């Protein structure tokens, strides 16, 4: 079954699913849209691994993609391979345009992101935001592993929203989960995960932009740690400088 994304009212949908289980949220995605139109994004962090395991257990091979920035840790590629081997699926990899990367090197060098916030955002745009738009061109639903408890920027997110940049329904099935829930699920189900999590990395991004965090630090303190702005995001979940959580300008029907 496939539905049009112009036929859903997000306010009604979020009210109906505010306390819904993760499985019920995922069921809605695949009941309203065809499997080819639903895509899970993962950077192979803990949350993405939980969702991948849940989707595979539903009995159908999900469409899964990752943004290969070209600056990832080897452990990220290791867990990517482990997931393909264990679940018997192909994970789509989207890379930045080589011409864009050459331009970054020509106008800032390989470590331009340390020089200014503007440069760092340029790098994130080339390596993540532009590839994301390509990845979602053939999708109507984008499933993400965002959790409200990850940082203050994400506290106001809803389970369902509309991503204007990519023109897709954005779904956060783990929105109300806490970190302990994520790791309890991983351990109980033997889910593959990035081994850098065992070395003090709560979240894992590009190697030059991620470091371990100290016990008292915020879980995302290891991302772009040289910046002082507490709104640090890569741009995938940002619109006009704010975390995307606006109502969709469309009228969905549950």
PDB file of C-alpha atoms in Angstrom, residues 22-243:
ATOM      1  CA  UNK A  22       8.089   1.857  18.917  1.00  0.00           C
ATOM      2  CA  UNK A  23       6.664  -1.175  17.153  1.00  0.00           C
ATOM      3  CA  UNK A  24       3.339   0.588  16.608  1.00  0.00           C
ATOM      4  CA  UNK A  25       5.081   3.632  15.133  1.00  0.00           C
ATOM      5  CA  UNK A  26       7.061   1.419  12.747  1.00  0.00           C
ATOM      6  CA  UNK A  27       3.890  -0.479  11.828  1.00  0.00           C
ATOM      7  CA  UNK A  28       2.200   2.772  10.818  1.00  0.00           C
ATOM      8  CA  UNK A  29       5.053   3.583   8.432  1.00  0.00           C
ATOM      9  CA  UNK A  30       4.778   0.286   6.581  1.00  0.00           C
ATOM     10  CA  UNK A  31       0.977   0.121   6.668  1.00  0.00           C
ATOM     11  CA  UNK A  32       0.580   3.557   5.095  1.00  0.00           C
ATOM     12  CA  UNK A  33       3.500   3.397   2.646  1.00  0.00           C
ATOM     13  CA  UNK A  34       5.137   0.732   0.553  1.00  0.00           C
ATOM     14  CA  UNK A  35       8.451  -0.721   1.863  1.00  0.00           C
ATOM     15  CA  UNK A  36      10.294   0.920  -1.036  1.00  0.00           C
ATOM     16  CA  UNK A  37       9.146   4.361   0.134  1.00  0.00           C
ATOM     17  CA  UNK A  38      10.349   3.958   3.732  1.00  0.00           C
ATOM     18  CA  UNK A  39      14.058   4.402   4.489  1.00  0.00           C
ATOM     19  CA  UNK A  40      16.016   4.158   7.732  1.00  0.00           C
ATOM     20  CA  UNK A  41      19.123   6.315   8.075  1.00  0.00           C
ATOM     21  CA  UNK A  42      21.943   5.208  10.327  1.00  0.00           C
ATOM     22  CA  UNK A  43      25.453   6.379  11.146  1.00  0.00           C
ATOM     23  CA  UNK A  44      25.836   3.025  12.936  1.00  0.00           C
ATOM     24  CA  UNK A  45      25.323   4.581  16.343  1.00  0.00           C
ATOM     25  CA  UNK A  46      23.513   2.645  19.053  1.00  0.00           C
ATOM     26  CA  UNK A  47      20.026   3.962  18.215  1.00  0.00           C
ATOM     27  CA  UNK A  48      20.329   3.121  14.543  1.00  0.00           C
ATOM     28  CA  UNK A  49      21.397  -0.399  15.407  1.00  0.00           C
ATOM     29  CA  UNK A  50      18.311  -0.865  17.583  1.00  0.00           C
ATOM     30  CA  UNK A  51      16.003   0.290  14.790  1.00  0.00           C
ATOM     31  CA  UNK A  52      17.764  -1.836  12.174  1.00  0.00           C
ATOM     32  CA  UNK A  53      17.376  -4.932  14.358  1.00  0.00           C
ATOM     33  CA  UNK A  54      13.680  -4.140  14.962  1.00  0.00           C
ATOM     34  CA  UNK A  55      12.980  -3.650  11.267  1.00  0.00           C
ATOM     35  CA  UNK A  56      14.728  -6.869  10.233  1.00  0.00           C
ATOM     36  CA  UNK A  57      12.743  -8.738  12.886  1.00  0.00           C
ATOM     37  CA  UNK A  58       9.544  -7.555  11.246  1.00  0.00           C
ATOM     38  CA  UNK A  59      10.247 -10.104   8.523  1.00  0.00           C
ATOM     39  CA  UNK A  60      11.071  -7.895   5.561  1.00  0.00           C
ATOM     40  CA  UNK A  61      14.366  -6.487   4.350  1.00  0.00           C
ATOM     41  CA  UNK A  62      14.185  -2.749   5.132  1.00  0.00           C
ATOM     42  CA  UNK A  63      15.750  -0.054   3.008  1.00  0.00           C
ATOM     43  CA  UNK A  64      18.663   1.318   5.025  1.00  0.00           C
ATOM     44  CA  UNK A  65      21.187   3.973   4.093  1.00  0.00           C
ATOM     45  CA  UNK A  66      24.209   5.649   5.603  1.00  0.00           C
ATOM     46  CA  UNK A  67      26.108   8.819   4.757  1.00  0.00           C
ATOM     47  CA  UNK A  68      29.723   7.847   4.185  1.00  0.00           C
ATOM     48  CA  UNK A  69      31.484  11.149   4.767  1.00  0.00           C
ATOM     49  CA  UNK A  70      34.924   9.776   3.912  1.00  0.00           C
ATOM     50  CA  UNK A  71      36.209  10.754   7.372  1.00  0.00           C
ATOM     51  CA  UNK A  72      34.700   7.913   9.435  1.00  0.00           C
ATOM     52  CA  UNK A  73      36.469   5.709  11.958  1.00  0.00           C
ATOM     53  CA  UNK A  74      37.401   2.202  10.817  1.00  0.00           C
ATOM     54  CA  UNK A  75      35.111   0.831  13.539  1.00  0.00           C
ATOM     55  CA  UNK A  76      32.180   2.465  11.741  1.00  0.00           C
ATOM     56  CA  UNK A  77      32.950   0.507   8.586  1.00  0.00           C
ATOM     57  CA  UNK A  78      33.421  -2.632  10.682  1.00  0.00           C
ATOM     58  CA  UNK A  79      29.912  -2.433  12.131  1.00  0.00           C
ATOM     59  CA  UNK A  80      28.504  -1.598   8.680  1.00  0.00           C
ATOM     60  CA  UNK A  81      29.991  -4.843   7.365  1.00  0.00           C
ATOM     61  CA  UNK A  82      28.848  -6.753  10.452  1.00  0.00           C
ATOM     62  CA  UNK A  83      25.253  -5.605   9.891  1.00  0.00           C
ATOM     63  CA  UNK A  84      25.246  -6.647   6.233  1.00  0.00           C
ATOM     64  CA  UNK A  85      26.719 -10.035   7.129  1.00  0.00           C
ATOM     65  CA  UNK A  86      24.381 -10.706  10.049  1.00  0.00           C
ATOM     66  CA  UNK A  87      21.120  -9.440   8.577  1.00  0.00           C
ATOM     67  CA  UNK A  88      21.733 -10.344   4.949  1.00  0.00           C
ATOM     68  CA  UNK A  89      20.841  -6.889   3.663  1.00  0.00           C
ATOM     69  CA  UNK A  90      22.503  -4.267   1.498  1.00  0.00           C
ATOM     70  CA  UNK A  91      22.987  -0.903   3.201  1.00  0.00           C
ATOM     71  CA  UNK A  92      23.015   1.946   0.700  1.00  0.00           C
ATOM     72  CA  UNK A  93      26.049   4.213   1.070  1.00  0.00           C
ATOM     73  CA  UNK A  94      25.903   7.840  -0.085  1.00  0.00           C
ATOM     74  CA  UNK A  95      29.150   9.773  -0.468  1.00  0.00           C
ATOM     75  CA  UNK A  96      29.864  13.470  -1.052  1.00  0.00           C
ATOM     76  CA  UNK A  97      30.366  14.836  -4.547  1.00  0.00           C
ATOM     77  CA  UNK A  98      34.130  14.637  -5.249  1.00  0.00           C
ATOM     78  CA  UNK A  99      34.045  18.112  -6.818  1.00  0.00           C
ATOM     79  CA  UNK A 100      32.585  19.525  -3.588  1.00  0.00           C
ATOM     80  CA  UNK A 101      35.297  17.857  -1.509  1.00  0.00           C
ATOM     81  CA  UNK A 102      37.992  19.175  -3.835  1.00  0.00           C
ATOM     82  CA  UNK A 103      36.543  22.662  -3.381  1.00  0.00           C
ATOM     83  CA  UNK A 104      36.704  22.288   0.420  1.00  0.00           C
ATOM     84  CA  UNK A 105      40.363  21.315   0.202  1.00  0.00           C
ATOM     85  CA  UNK A 106      41.113  24.134  -2.236  1.00  0.00           C
ATOM     86  CA  UNK A 107      39.372  26.756  -0.098  1.00  0.00           C
ATOM     87  CA  UNK A 108      40.318  25.828   3.418  1.00  0.00           C
ATOM     88  CA  UNK A 109      42.397  22.667   3.423  1.00  0.00           C
ATOM     89  CA  UNK A 110      41.671  19.226   4.905  1.00  0.00           C
ATOM     90  CA  UNK A 111      41.130  20.559   8.441  1.00  0.00           C
ATOM     91  CA  UNK A 112      39.159  23.697   7.579  1.00  0.00           C
ATOM     92  CA  UNK A 113      36.418  22.803  10.089  1.00  0.00           C
ATOM     93  CA  UNK A 114      38.649  23.689  13.043  1.00  0.00           C
ATOM     94  CA  UNK A 115      39.082  27.266  11.794  1.00  0.00           C
ATOM     95  CA  UNK A 116      35.510  28.490  12.191  1.00  0.00           C
ATOM     96  CA  UNK A 117      31.924  27.392  12.729  1.00  0.00           C
ATOM     97  CA  UNK A 118      31.142  28.571   9.214  1.00  0.00           C
ATOM     98  CA  UNK A 119      33.835  26.305   7.769  1.00  0.00           C
ATOM     99  CA  UNK A 120      32.657  23.351   9.852  1.00  0.00           C
ATOM    100  CA  UNK A 121      29.101  23.822   8.607  1.00  0.00           C
ATOM    101  CA  UNK A 122      30.396  23.995   5.025  1.00  0.00           C
ATOM    102  CA  UNK A 123      32.105  20.658   5.534  1.00  0.00           C
ATOM    103  CA  UNK A 124      28.989  19.092   7.109  1.00  0.00           C
ATOM    104  CA  UNK A 125      26.869  20.409   4.262  1.00  0.00           C
ATOM    105  CA  UNK A 126      29.108  18.843   1.622  1.00  0.00           C
ATOM    106  CA  UNK A 127      29.631  15.534   3.405  1.00  0.00           C
ATOM    107  CA  UNK A 128      26.200  15.027   4.986  1.00  0.00           C
ATOM    108  CA  UNK A 129      23.408  17.397   4.012  1.00  0.00           C
ATOM    109  CA  UNK A 130      23.785  17.186   0.224  1.00  0.00           C
ATOM    110  CA  UNK A 131      24.156  13.380   0.215  1.00  0.00           C
ATOM    111  CA  UNK A 132      21.100  13.109   2.487  1.00  0.00           C
ATOM    112  CA  UNK A 133      18.958  14.843  -0.112  1.00  0.00           C
ATOM    113  CA  UNK A 134      20.095  12.301  -2.712  1.00  0.00           C
ATOM    114  CA  UNK A 135      19.438   9.429  -0.338  1.00  0.00           C
ATOM    115  CA  UNK A 136      15.849  10.513   0.272  1.00  0.00           C
ATOM    116  CA  UNK A 137      14.928  11.404  -3.311  1.00  0.00           C
ATOM    117  CA  UNK A 138      12.964   8.167  -3.742  1.00  0.00           C
ATOM    118  CA  UNK A 139      11.495   8.065  -0.209  1.00  0.00           C
ATOM    119  CA  UNK A 140       8.333   9.352   1.442  1.00  0.00           C
ATOM    120  CA  UNK A 141       9.201   8.331   5.010  1.00  0.00           C
ATOM    121  CA  UNK A 142      12.527   8.873   6.748  1.00  0.00           C
ATOM    122  CA  UNK A 143      13.057   6.871   9.955  1.00  0.00           C
ATOM    123  CA  UNK A 144      15.703   8.266  12.305  1.00  0.00           C
ATOM    124  CA  UNK A 145      17.148   7.300  15.688  1.00  0.00           C
ATOM    125  CA  UNK A 146      16.746  10.732  17.302  1.00  0.00           C
ATOM    126  CA  UNK A 147      15.872  10.737  21.020  1.00  0.00           C
ATOM    127  CA  UNK A 148      14.510  13.685  22.996  1.00  0.00           C
ATOM    128  CA  UNK A 149      16.947  12.997  25.848  1.00  0.00           C
ATOM    129  CA  UNK A 150      20.051  13.286  23.654  1.00  0.00           C
ATOM    130  CA  UNK A 151      20.352  17.037  24.184  1.00  0.00           C
ATOM    131  CA  UNK A 152      18.304  20.162  24.847  1.00  0.00           C
ATOM    132  CA  UNK A 153      18.026  20.893  21.117  1.00  0.00           C
ATOM    133  CA  UNK A 154      16.019  17.701  20.606  1.00  0.00           C
ATOM    134  CA  UNK A 155      13.803  17.893  23.691  1.00  0.00           C
ATOM    135  CA  UNK A 156      10.926  19.442  21.733  1.00  0.00           C
ATOM    136  CA  UNK A 157      10.890  16.973  18.855  1.00  0.00           C
ATOM    137  CA  UNK A 158       7.736  15.061  17.970  1.00  0.00           C
ATOM    138  CA  UNK A 159       7.438  11.471  16.792  1.00  0.00           C
ATOM    139  CA  UNK A 160       6.243  12.663  13.365  1.00  0.00           C
ATOM    140  CA  UNK A 161       7.316  15.824  11.551  1.00  0.00           C
ATOM    141  CA  UNK A 162       7.782  17.029   8.010  1.00  0.00           C
ATOM    142  CA  UNK A 163      11.249  17.648   6.613  1.00  0.00           C
ATOM    143  CA  UNK A 164      10.848  20.532   4.176  1.00  0.00           C
ATOM    144  CA  UNK A 165      14.332  20.223   2.691  1.00  0.00           C
ATOM    145  CA  UNK A 166      13.852  16.592   1.654  1.00  0.00           C
ATOM    146  CA  UNK A 167      10.049  16.641   1.385  1.00  0.00           C
ATOM    147  CA  UNK A 168       9.544  13.519   3.488  1.00  0.00           C
ATOM    148  CA  UNK A 169       7.737  12.534   6.658  1.00  0.00           C
ATOM    149  CA  UNK A 170      10.366  12.260   9.371  1.00  0.00           C
ATOM    150  CA  UNK A 171       9.741   9.650  12.054  1.00  0.00           C
ATOM    151  CA  UNK A 172      11.476   9.248  15.429  1.00  0.00           C
ATOM    152  CA  UNK A 173      10.323   5.871  16.824  1.00  0.00           C
ATOM    153  CA  UNK A 174      12.807   6.003  19.735  1.00  0.00           C
ATOM    154  CA  UNK A 175      11.930   9.565  20.709  1.00  0.00           C
ATOM    155  CA  UNK A 176      10.972   8.735  24.310  1.00  0.00           C
ATOM    156  CA  UNK A 177      13.698   6.154  24.913  1.00  0.00           C
ATOM    157  CA  UNK A 178      16.554   6.843  27.313  1.00  0.00           C
ATOM    158  CA  UNK A 179      20.131   5.696  26.837  1.00  0.00           C
ATOM    159  CA  UNK A 180      19.676   2.829  29.290  1.00  0.00           C
ATOM    160  CA  UNK A 181      16.756   1.526  27.196  1.00  0.00           C
ATOM    161  CA  UNK A 182      18.904   1.559  24.073  1.00  0.00           C
ATOM    162  CA  UNK A 183      21.738  -0.389  25.664  1.00  0.00           C
ATOM    163  CA  UNK A 184      19.434  -2.834  27.425  1.00  0.00           C
ATOM    164  CA  UNK A 185      17.956  -3.682  24.016  1.00  0.00           C
ATOM    165  CA  UNK A 186      21.366  -4.056  22.368  1.00  0.00           C
ATOM    166  CA  UNK A 187      22.657  -6.377  25.066  1.00  0.00           C
ATOM    167  CA  UNK A 188      19.464  -8.426  25.324  1.00  0.00           C
ATOM    168  CA  UNK A 189      19.407  -9.047  21.562  1.00  0.00           C
ATOM    169  CA  UNK A 190      23.124  -9.267  20.798  1.00  0.00           C
ATOM    170  CA  UNK A 191      22.854  -6.363  18.363  1.00  0.00           C
ATOM    171  CA  UNK A 192      26.094  -5.344  16.577  1.00  0.00           C
ATOM    172  CA  UNK A 193      27.404  -1.949  17.676  1.00  0.00           C
ATOM    173  CA  UNK A 194      30.360   0.354  17.147  1.00  0.00           C
ATOM    174  CA  UNK A 195      33.125  -0.696  19.531  1.00  0.00           C
ATOM    175  CA  UNK A 196      34.098   2.924  20.139  1.00  0.00           C
ATOM    176  CA  UNK A 197      31.059   3.077  22.405  1.00  0.00           C
ATOM    177  CA  UNK A 198      33.079   0.912  24.804  1.00  0.00           C
ATOM    178  CA  UNK A 199      35.842   3.532  24.806  1.00  0.00           C
ATOM    179  CA  UNK A 200      33.881   6.553  26.007  1.00  0.00           C
ATOM    180  CA  UNK A 201      32.137   7.633  22.795  1.00  0.00           C
ATOM    181  CA  UNK A 202      28.380   8.061  23.446  1.00  0.00           C
ATOM    182  CA  UNK A 203      27.909   9.325  19.885  1.00  0.00           C
ATOM    183  CA  UNK A 204      30.189   8.754  16.930  1.00  0.00           C
ATOM    184  CA  UNK A 205      30.598  10.973  13.907  1.00  0.00           C
ATOM    185  CA  UNK A 206      33.556  11.851  11.695  1.00  0.00           C
ATOM    186  CA  UNK A 207      36.917  10.988  13.234  1.00  0.00           C
ATOM    187  CA  UNK A 208      38.336  14.549  13.290  1.00  0.00           C
ATOM    188  CA  UNK A 209      35.152  15.881  14.914  1.00  0.00           C
ATOM    189  CA  UNK A 210      34.468  13.297  17.611  1.00  0.00           C
ATOM    190  CA  UNK A 211      36.261  12.579  20.877  1.00  0.00           C
ATOM    191  CA  UNK A 212      35.432  10.580  24.022  1.00  0.00           C
ATOM    192  CA  UNK A 213      33.539  12.377  26.780  1.00  0.00           C
ATOM    193  CA  UNK A 214      34.371  12.584  30.468  1.00  0.00           C
ATOM    194  CA  UNK A 215      31.955  11.055  33.032  1.00  0.00           C
ATOM    195  CA  UNK A 216      30.292  14.357  34.002  1.00  0.00           C
ATOM    196  CA  UNK A 217      29.984  15.709  30.462  1.00  0.00           C
ATOM    197  CA  UNK A 218      26.904  15.876  28.270  1.00  0.00           C
ATOM    198  CA  UNK A 219      26.739  12.850  25.918  1.00  0.00           C
ATOM    199  CA  UNK A 220      27.198  15.105  22.879  1.00  0.00           C
ATOM    200  CA  UNK A 221      30.102  17.067  24.366  1.00  0.00           C
ATOM    201  CA  UNK A 222      32.462  15.022  22.226  1.00  0.00           C
ATOM    202  CA  UNK A 223      31.023  16.388  18.979  1.00  0.00           C
ATOM    203  CA  UNK A 224      32.714  19.560  17.625  1.00  0.00           C
ATOM    204  CA  UNK A 225      34.061  20.106  21.147  1.00  0.00           C
ATOM    205  CA  UNK A 226      36.120  23.153  20.092  1.00  0.00           C
ATOM    206  CA  UNK A 227      32.926  25.130  19.429  1.00  0.00           C
ATOM    207  CA  UNK A 228      31.186  27.030  22.221  1.00  0.00           C
ATOM    208  CA  UNK A 229      27.701  27.208  20.690  1.00  0.00           C
ATOM    209  CA  UNK A 230      25.314  24.888  22.533  1.00  0.00           C
ATOM    210  CA  UNK A 231      23.277  24.488  19.316  1.00  0.00           C
ATOM    211  CA  UNK A 232      25.906  22.257  17.704  1.00  0.00           C
ATOM    212  CA  UNK A 233      24.339  20.095  15.001  1.00  0.00           C
ATOM    213  CA  UNK A 234      25.647  18.855  11.668  1.00  0.00           C
ATOM    214  CA  UNK A 235      22.716  20.233   9.689  1.00  0.00           C
ATOM    215  CA  UNK A 236      20.811  17.010   8.986  1.00  0.00           C
ATOM    216  CA  UNK A 237      18.178  17.920  11.559  1.00  0.00           C
ATOM    217  CA  UNK A 238      18.389  21.710  11.269  1.00  0.00           C
ATOM    218  CA  UNK A 239      16.245  24.143   9.325  1.00  0.00           C
ATOM    219  CA  UNK A 240      16.840  27.899   9.431  1.00  0.00           C
ATOM    220  CA  UNK A 241      19.142  27.445  12.403  1.00  0.00           C
ATOM    221  CA  UNK A 242      16.678  25.424  14.466  1.00  0.00           C
ATOM    222  CA  UNK A 243      16.137  21.727  15.045  1.00  0.00           C
TER     223      UNK A 243
END
